[in-house]
CSV table of C-alpha atoms and ligand atoms in Angstrom, one decimal:
chain,number,residue,atom,x,y,z
A,1,MET,CA,92.9,136.0,85.4
A,2,SER,CA,91.4,136.2,81.9
A,3,ASN,CA,93.1,138.3,79.2
A,4,ALA,CA,90.3,140.9,79.5
A,5,GLN,CA,91.2,141.4,83.2
A,6,ASN,CA,94.8,142.0,82.3
A,7,THR,CA,93.9,144.6,79.7
A,8,THR,CA,93.2,148.3,80.4
A,9,VAL,CA,90.8,150.1,78.1
A,10,ALA,CA,90.0,153.8,78.4
A,11,VAL,CA,86.9,155.2,76.7
A,12,ILE,CA,87.2,158.9,75.8
A,13,GLY,CA,83.8,160.5,75.3
A,14,LEU,CA,81.0,159.0,77.5
A,15,GLY,CA,78.0,160.3,75.5
A,16,SER,CA,75.0,158.4,74.1
A,17,MET,CA,77.4,155.9,72.5
A,18,GLY,CA,80.6,156.0,74.6
A,19,LEU,CA,78.9,155.4,78.0
A,20,GLY,CA,77.2,152.2,76.7
A,21,MET,CA,80.5,151.0,75.2
A,22,ALA,CA,82.3,151.6,78.4
A,23,GLN,CA,79.6,149.7,80.4
A,24,THR,CA,79.8,146.9,77.8
A,25,LEU,CA,83.7,146.7,78.1
A,26,ALA,CA,83.5,146.7,81.9
A,27,THR,CA,80.9,143.9,81.9
A,28,ALA,CA,83.1,141.9,79.5
A,29,GLY,CA,85.8,142.0,82.3
A,30,PHE,CA,88.2,144.7,80.9
A,31,LYS,CA,89.7,147.1,83.4
A,32,THR,CA,87.7,150.1,82.1
A,33,LEU,CA,88.6,153.7,82.5
A,34,GLY,CA,86.5,156.6,81.2
A,35,PHE,CA,86.8,160.3,80.6
A,36,ASP,CA,84.3,163.0,79.4
A,37,LEU,CA,84.3,166.7,79.6
A,38,SER,CA,81.0,166.4,81.5
A,39,GLU,CA,81.2,165.5,85.2
A,40,GLN,CA,77.7,164.1,85.0
A,41,ARG,CA,78.6,161.6,82.3
A,42,LYS,CA,81.7,160.5,84.4
A,43,GLN,CA,79.4,160.0,87.4
A,44,MET,CA,77.1,157.8,85.2
A,45,ALA,CA,80.1,155.8,84.1
A,46,LYS,CA,81.2,155.4,87.7
A,47,ASP,CA,77.8,153.9,88.6
A,48,SER,CA,78.5,151.2,86.0
A,49,ASN,CA,82.0,150.0,87.2
A,50,VAL,CA,83.9,152.3,84.9
A,51,THR,CA,86.7,154.2,86.7
A,52,PRO,CA,86.3,157.9,85.9
A,53,LEU,CA,89.6,159.8,85.2
A,54,ASP,CA,90.5,163.4,86.0
A,55,SER,CA,92.3,163.9,82.7
A,56,ILE,CA,92.8,162.4,79.2
A,57,ALA,CA,96.5,162.3,80.0
A,58,GLN,CA,95.9,159.6,82.6
A,59,ALA,CA,94.1,157.5,80.0
A,60,PHE,CA,97.1,157.8,77.6
A,61,GLU,CA,99.5,156.9,80.4
A,62,ALA,CA,97.7,153.8,81.7
A,63,SER,CA,95.9,152.1,78.8
A,64,ASP,CA,96.5,149.2,76.4
A,65,PHE,CA,93.6,150.4,74.2
A,66,LEU,CA,91.9,153.8,73.9
A,67,VAL,CA,88.4,153.7,72.5
A,68,PHE,CA,87.2,157.1,71.2
A,69,SER,CA,83.6,158.1,70.9
A,70,LEU,CA,83.8,161.8,70.1
A,71,PRO,CA,81.6,164.1,68.1
A,72,THR,CA,83.9,165.2,65.2
A,73,ALA,CA,87.2,164.6,63.5
A,74,LYS,CA,88.4,167.9,65.0
A,75,ASP,CA,87.8,166.5,68.5
A,76,VAL,CA,89.6,163.3,67.6
A,77,ALA,CA,92.6,165.1,66.2
A,78,GLY,CA,92.7,167.5,69.2
A,79,VAL,CA,92.8,164.7,71.7
A,80,VAL,CA,95.5,162.7,69.8
A,81,ASN,CA,97.7,165.8,69.1
A,82,ASP,CA,97.5,167.1,72.6
A,83,HIS,CA,98.6,163.8,74.1
A,84,ILE,CA,100.8,162.2,71.6
A,85,SER,CA,104.0,163.1,73.6
A,86,ILE,CA,102.8,160.6,76.2
A,87,LEU,CA,102.8,157.9,73.6
A,88,GLU,CA,106.3,158.9,72.5
A,89,ASP,CA,107.4,158.0,76.1
A,90,ARG,CA,105.6,154.7,75.9
A,91,SER,CA,107.4,153.3,72.9
A,92,GLY,CA,108.1,149.9,74.6
A,93,LYS,CA,104.5,149.0,74.7
A,94,LYS,CA,102.2,149.2,71.7
A,95,VAL,CA,99.0,151.2,72.4
A,96,ILE,CA,96.1,151.0,69.9
A,97,ILE,CA,93.5,153.7,69.5
A,98,VAL,CA,90.1,152.3,68.3
A,99,ASP,CA,88.3,155.4,67.1
A,100,THR,CA,84.5,154.7,66.9
A,101,SER,CA,83.6,158.3,66.1
A,102,THR,CA,82.1,159.1,62.7
A,103,SER,CA,85.2,160.9,61.6
A,104,GLU,CA,86.9,162.0,58.3
A,105,PRO,CA,89.2,159.6,56.3
A,106,ASP,CA,91.9,162.2,55.6
A,107,VAL,CA,92.2,163.1,59.3
A,108,THR,CA,92.2,159.4,60.2
A,109,ARG,CA,95.0,158.6,57.7
A,110,GLU,CA,97.2,161.5,59.1
A,111,LEU,CA,96.7,160.3,62.7
A,112,ALA,CA,97.3,156.7,61.8
A,113,ALA,CA,100.6,157.6,60.1
A,114,LYS,CA,101.7,159.6,63.2
A,115,LEU,CA,100.9,156.7,65.5
A,116,GLU,CA,102.6,154.1,63.3
A,117,GLU,CA,105.8,156.2,63.3
A,118,LEU,CA,105.8,155.9,67.1
A,119,GLY,CA,105.2,152.1,67.0
A,120,HIS,CA,101.5,152.5,68.1
A,121,GLY,CA,98.3,151.8,66.2
A,122,PHE,CA,95.2,153.8,65.1
A,123,LEU,CA,92.1,152.1,63.7
A,124,ASP,CA,89.1,153.9,62.3
A,125,ALA,CA,86.2,151.8,63.6
A,126,PRO,CA,82.9,153.7,63.3
A,127,VAL,CA,79.8,152.0,64.4
A,128,SER,CA,76.1,151.5,63.6
A,129,GLY,CA,73.4,150.3,66.0
A,130,GLY,CA,72.7,153.3,68.2
A,131,PRO,CA,72.9,153.7,72.0
A,132,SER,CA,71.1,150.3,72.5
A,133,GLY,CA,73.7,148.5,70.3
A,134,ALA,CA,76.5,150.2,72.3
A,135,ALA,CA,75.0,149.2,75.7
A,136,THR,CA,74.5,145.6,74.7
A,137,GLY,CA,77.7,145.0,72.7
A,138,LYS,CA,75.7,144.4,69.5
A,139,LEU,CA,77.1,147.2,67.3
A,140,THR,CA,78.1,146.8,63.7
A,141,MET,CA,81.7,148.1,63.3
A,142,MET,CA,83.4,149.0,60.0
A,143,ILE,CA,87.1,149.1,60.4
A,144,GLY,CA,90.0,150.7,58.5
A,145,GLY,CA,93.6,150.0,59.4
A,146,ALA,CA,96.5,147.6,59.5
A,147,GLU,CA,95.7,143.9,59.7
A,148,GLU,CA,98.0,143.3,62.7
A,149,ASP,CA,96.3,146.1,64.7
A,150,VAL,CA,92.8,144.7,63.9
A,151,ALA,CA,94.0,141.3,65.0
A,152,ALA,CA,95.5,142.7,68.3
A,153,SER,CA,92.3,144.6,69.0
A,154,ARG,CA,89.9,141.7,68.3
A,155,PRO,CA,89.0,141.1,72.0
A,156,VAL,CA,88.0,144.8,72.4
A,157,ILE,CA,86.3,144.9,69.1
A,158,GLU,CA,84.3,141.7,69.7
A,159,ALA,CA,83.2,142.9,73.1
A,160,MET,CA,81.6,145.9,71.6
A,161,SER,CA,80.2,144.5,68.3
A,162,ALA,CA,78.0,141.7,66.9
A,163,LYS,CA,79.5,142.3,63.4
A,164,ALA,CA,82.9,143.7,62.8
A,165,LEU,CA,84.0,144.1,59.2
A,166,HIS,CA,87.6,145.0,58.3
A,167,VAL,CA,86.9,147.1,55.2
A,168,GLY,CA,90.5,148.0,54.1
A,169,PRO,CA,93.4,150.3,55.0
A,170,SER,CA,93.3,153.4,57.2
A,171,GLY,CA,90.3,155.6,56.4
A,172,ALA,CA,88.2,152.8,54.8
A,173,GLY,CA,86.0,152.4,57.8
A,174,ASN,CA,85.2,156.1,57.8
A,175,VAL,CA,84.3,156.0,54.0
A,176,ALA,CA,82.0,153.0,54.6
A,177,LYS,CA,80.3,154.7,57.5
A,178,LEU,CA,79.7,158.0,55.5
A,179,VAL,CA,78.2,155.9,52.6
A,180,ASN,CA,76.0,154.0,55.1
A,181,ASN,CA,74.8,157.2,56.8
A,182,LEU,CA,74.2,159.0,53.5
A,183,LEU,CA,71.8,156.1,52.7
A,184,ALA,CA,70.1,156.2,56.1
A,185,ALA,CA,69.6,160.0,55.7
A,186,ALA,CA,68.1,159.4,52.3
A,187,HIS,CA,65.8,156.6,53.6
A,188,MET,CA,64.6,159.0,56.3
A,189,VAL,CA,63.6,161.5,53.6
A,190,THR,CA,62.2,159.0,51.0
A,191,THR,CA,60.2,157.1,53.6
A,192,GLY,CA,58.7,160.3,55.0
A,193,GLU,CA,57.8,161.4,51.4
A,194,GLY,CA,56.2,158.0,50.7
A,195,LEU,CA,54.0,158.3,53.7
A,196,LYS,CA,53.1,161.9,52.8
A,197,LEU,CA,52.0,160.6,49.4
A,198,ALA,CA,50.0,157.8,51.0
A,199,LEU,CA,48.2,160.3,53.2
A,200,ALA,CA,47.6,162.7,50.3
A,201,ALA,CA,46.0,159.9,48.4
A,202,GLY,CA,43.8,158.8,51.3
A,203,ILE,CA,45.7,156.0,52.9
A,204,GLU,CA,46.7,156.1,56.6
A,205,PRO,CA,50.5,156.4,57.0
A,206,GLU,CA,50.5,153.5,59.5
A,207,ALA,CA,48.8,151.2,57.0
A,208,ALA,CA,51.2,152.3,54.2
A,209,LEU,CA,54.1,151.6,56.6
A,210,ARG,CA,52.9,148.1,57.3
A,211,VAL,CA,52.8,147.4,53.5
A,212,ILE,CA,56.3,149.0,52.9
A,213,ASN,CA,57.8,146.8,55.7
A,214,ALA,CA,56.3,143.7,54.1
A,215,ALA,CA,57.4,144.7,50.6
A,216,SER,CA,60.4,146.0,48.6
A,217,GLY,CA,60.3,149.6,49.8
A,218,ARG,CA,61.6,148.7,53.2
A,219,SER,CA,64.8,149.7,55.0
A,220,MET,CA,66.1,149.7,58.6
A,221,ILE,CA,64.7,153.2,58.8
A,222,SER,CA,61.2,152.1,57.8
A,223,GLU,CA,61.4,148.9,59.8
A,224,VAL,CA,62.9,150.2,63.0
A,225,HIS,CA,63.0,154.0,63.1
A,226,PHE,CA,59.5,154.9,61.9
A,227,PRO,CA,57.6,152.5,64.1
A,228,THR,CA,59.8,153.0,67.2
A,229,TRP,CA,60.5,156.7,67.2
A,230,ILE,CA,58.4,158.5,64.6
A,231,VAL,CA,54.9,157.0,64.4
A,232,SER,CA,55.0,156.6,68.2
A,233,ASP,CA,55.9,160.3,68.6
A,234,ARG,CA,58.8,159.4,70.9
A,235,PHE,CA,61.7,161.0,68.9
A,236,ASP,CA,64.3,159.7,71.4
A,237,SER,CA,66.6,157.4,69.4
A,238,GLY,CA,69.7,159.0,71.0
A,239,PHE,CA,71.2,160.3,67.7
A,240,SER,CA,71.1,164.0,67.2
A,241,MET,CA,70.1,166.1,64.1
A,242,GLY,CA,73.5,167.9,64.5
A,243,LEU,CA,75.5,164.7,64.2
A,244,MET,CA,73.5,163.4,61.2
A,245,ARG,CA,73.8,166.8,59.5
A,246,LYS,CA,77.6,166.4,60.0
A,247,ASP,CA,77.6,162.9,58.4
A,248,VAL,CA,75.5,164.1,55.4
A,249,ARG,CA,77.8,167.1,55.0
A,250,LEU,CA,80.9,164.9,55.1
A,251,ALA,CA,79.5,162.4,52.6
A,252,LYS,CA,78.7,165.3,50.2
A,253,ALA,CA,82.1,166.8,50.7
A,254,LEU,CA,83.7,163.3,50.0
A,255,ALA,CA,81.6,163.1,46.8
A,256,ASP,CA,82.7,166.6,45.7
A,257,GLN,CA,86.4,165.8,46.6
A,258,LYS,CA,86.3,162.6,44.5
A,259,GLY,CA,84.3,164.0,41.6
A,260,ALA,CA,81.4,161.5,42.1
A,261,ASP,CA,78.2,162.8,40.5
A,262,LEU,CA,75.4,161.9,42.9
A,263,PRO,CA,72.3,163.9,42.0
A,264,LEU,CA,70.0,162.4,44.7
A,265,ALA,CA,72.7,162.9,47.4
A,266,GLU,CA,72.8,166.6,46.4
A,267,THR,CA,69.1,166.9,47.2
A,268,VAL,CA,69.4,164.9,50.4
A,269,ALA,CA,72.2,167.1,51.6
A,270,ARG,CA,70.2,170.2,50.7
A,271,LEU,CA,67.2,168.9,52.7
A,272,TRP,CA,69.1,168.0,55.8
A,273,ALA,CA,71.0,171.3,55.8
A,274,GLY,CA,67.9,173.3,55.0
A,275,SER,CA,65.5,171.8,57.7
A,276,THR,CA,66.2,174.9,59.8
A,277,GLU,CA,63.0,174.5,61.9
A,278,LEU,CA,64.8,171.5,63.5
A,279,LYS,CA,67.6,172.2,66.0
A,280,ASP,CA,70.9,170.4,66.1
A,281,THR,CA,69.9,169.1,69.5
A,282,ASP,CA,66.7,167.6,68.2
A,283,ASP,CA,66.6,163.8,67.6
A,284,PHE,CA,67.5,162.9,64.0
A,285,THR,CA,64.2,160.9,63.7
A,286,ARG,CA,62.4,164.3,63.7
A,287,MET,CA,63.5,164.5,60.0
A,288,GLY,CA,61.1,161.6,59.2
A,289,ALA,CA,58.2,163.7,60.2
A,290,TYR,CA,59.6,166.9,58.8
A,291,LEU,CA,57.8,167.4,55.5
A,292,PRO,CA,58.9,170.5,53.7
A,293,SER,CA,56.0,172.0,51.7
A,294,LYS,CA,58.3,173.4,49.0
B,1,NAD,P1,77.2,162.7,72.2
B,1,NAD,O1,77.2,164.1,71.8
B,1,NAD,O2,76.0,162.0,72.9
B,1,NAD,O3,78.5,162.3,73.0
B,1,NAD,C1,79.8,162.9,72.8
B,1,NAD,C2,80.5,163.0,74.1
B,1,NAD,O4,81.8,163.4,73.9
B,1,NAD,C3,79.8,164.1,75.0
B,1,NAD,O5,79.5,163.5,76.3
B,1,NAD,C4,80.9,165.2,75.1
B,1,NAD,O6,80.9,165.8,76.4
B,1,NAD,C5,82.2,164.3,74.9
B,1,NAD,N1,83.3,165.1,74.5
B,1,NAD,C6,83.4,166.0,73.5
B,1,NAD,N2,84.6,166.4,73.3
B,1,NAD,C7,85.4,165.7,74.2
B,1,NAD,C8,86.8,165.7,74.6
B,1,NAD,N3,87.7,166.5,74.0
B,1,NAD,N4,87.2,164.9,75.5
B,1,NAD,C9,86.3,164.1,76.2
B,1,NAD,N5,85.0,164.0,75.9
B,1,NAD,C10,84.5,164.9,75.0
B,1,NAD,O7,77.5,161.9,70.8
B,1,NAD,P2,77.1,160.4,70.5
B,1,NAD,O8,75.7,160.3,69.9
B,1,NAD,O9,77.5,159.5,71.6
B,1,NAD,O10,78.1,160.2,69.2
B,1,NAD,C11,79.5,160.0,69.4
B,1,NAD,C12,80.1,159.6,68.0
B,1,NAD,O11,79.5,158.4,67.5
B,1,NAD,C13,79.8,160.7,66.9
B,1,NAD,O12,80.9,160.8,66.1
B,1,NAD,C14,78.6,160.2,66.2
B,1,NAD,O13,78.5,160.6,64.9
B,1,NAD,C15,78.8,158.7,66.3
B,1,NAD,N6,77.6,157.8,66.3
B,1,NAD,C16,76.5,158.1,67.0
B,1,NAD,C17,75.4,157.2,67.0
B,1,NAD,C18,74.1,157.4,67.8
B,1,NAD,O14,73.1,156.8,67.5
B,1,NAD,N7,74.1,158.3,68.7
B,1,NAD,C19,75.4,156.1,66.2
B,1,NAD,C20,76.6,155.8,65.4
B,1,NAD,C21,77.7,156.7,65.5
């Protein structure tokens, strides 16, 4: 039996990202368990060789690794704090939580310290690459935490990611992810504005986009998101307005907390929070076509 077959991984949160991660881990040979609050998501996991669980407690009792893919830091802290007594009883065997949620560095550091005290590990390991990256094991992962926990988690991390970068100590992965998503949110706005200017000056947006993507104004947002989800009118990238608003809000809060003066980020944060015609459940790519007139 390979190491993967001897390793039990439970994925908590089987949403747009977590379901694909669970499927990828199962395909890589891990004994993969899954839990979500939604019965429908658990059924979808079951259809992909992931064993659905009745409770999160079962995941904490049975797993070598727990992979989290939860909406917010509050959800992450809630799940850990409600089940940490199970890990107290499992002090003979080190359990590592690999938290892929886009979470908050202060919350992460607090949880990592609690887990370390009990002889267990907690890595902040947020990801980029969307649902397709999750489903194909091609995510980019940015990791904060202890070197030995990163080394011990390598097989799980490598199954889920094409690139895994250990950024620094606990919380560093969260910081890198918030910086990355602040830039993605800004690119969504600046690219939309560039195409608005092109149209106002008599050039078709599609033609301007082809130029930008062959020149220095390009980004992943202009190269992938605009053609795939915005110009095509599909708006189904699988990442919600609500989650991107959360990321922009957290990046702005981090800048305020650290006293970093970021004038463009202030405007980006105001635009994402102020686009009230767009619902939290809308796809975040709607923002590229949302052109406020004032
Ligand atoms: P999602 O809303 O599709 O999925 C979240 C899932 O978590 C839902 O199925 C929900 O039922 C479940 N859940 C919530 N609370 C739970 C709990 N206490 N126990 C078990 N399950 C619970 O969100 P998503 O798009 O998959 O994103 C998950 C995380 O990954 C977020 O932090 C997000 O910011 C981040 N992220 C998303 C993307 C993307 O493209 N969608 C990309 C990178 C990072």
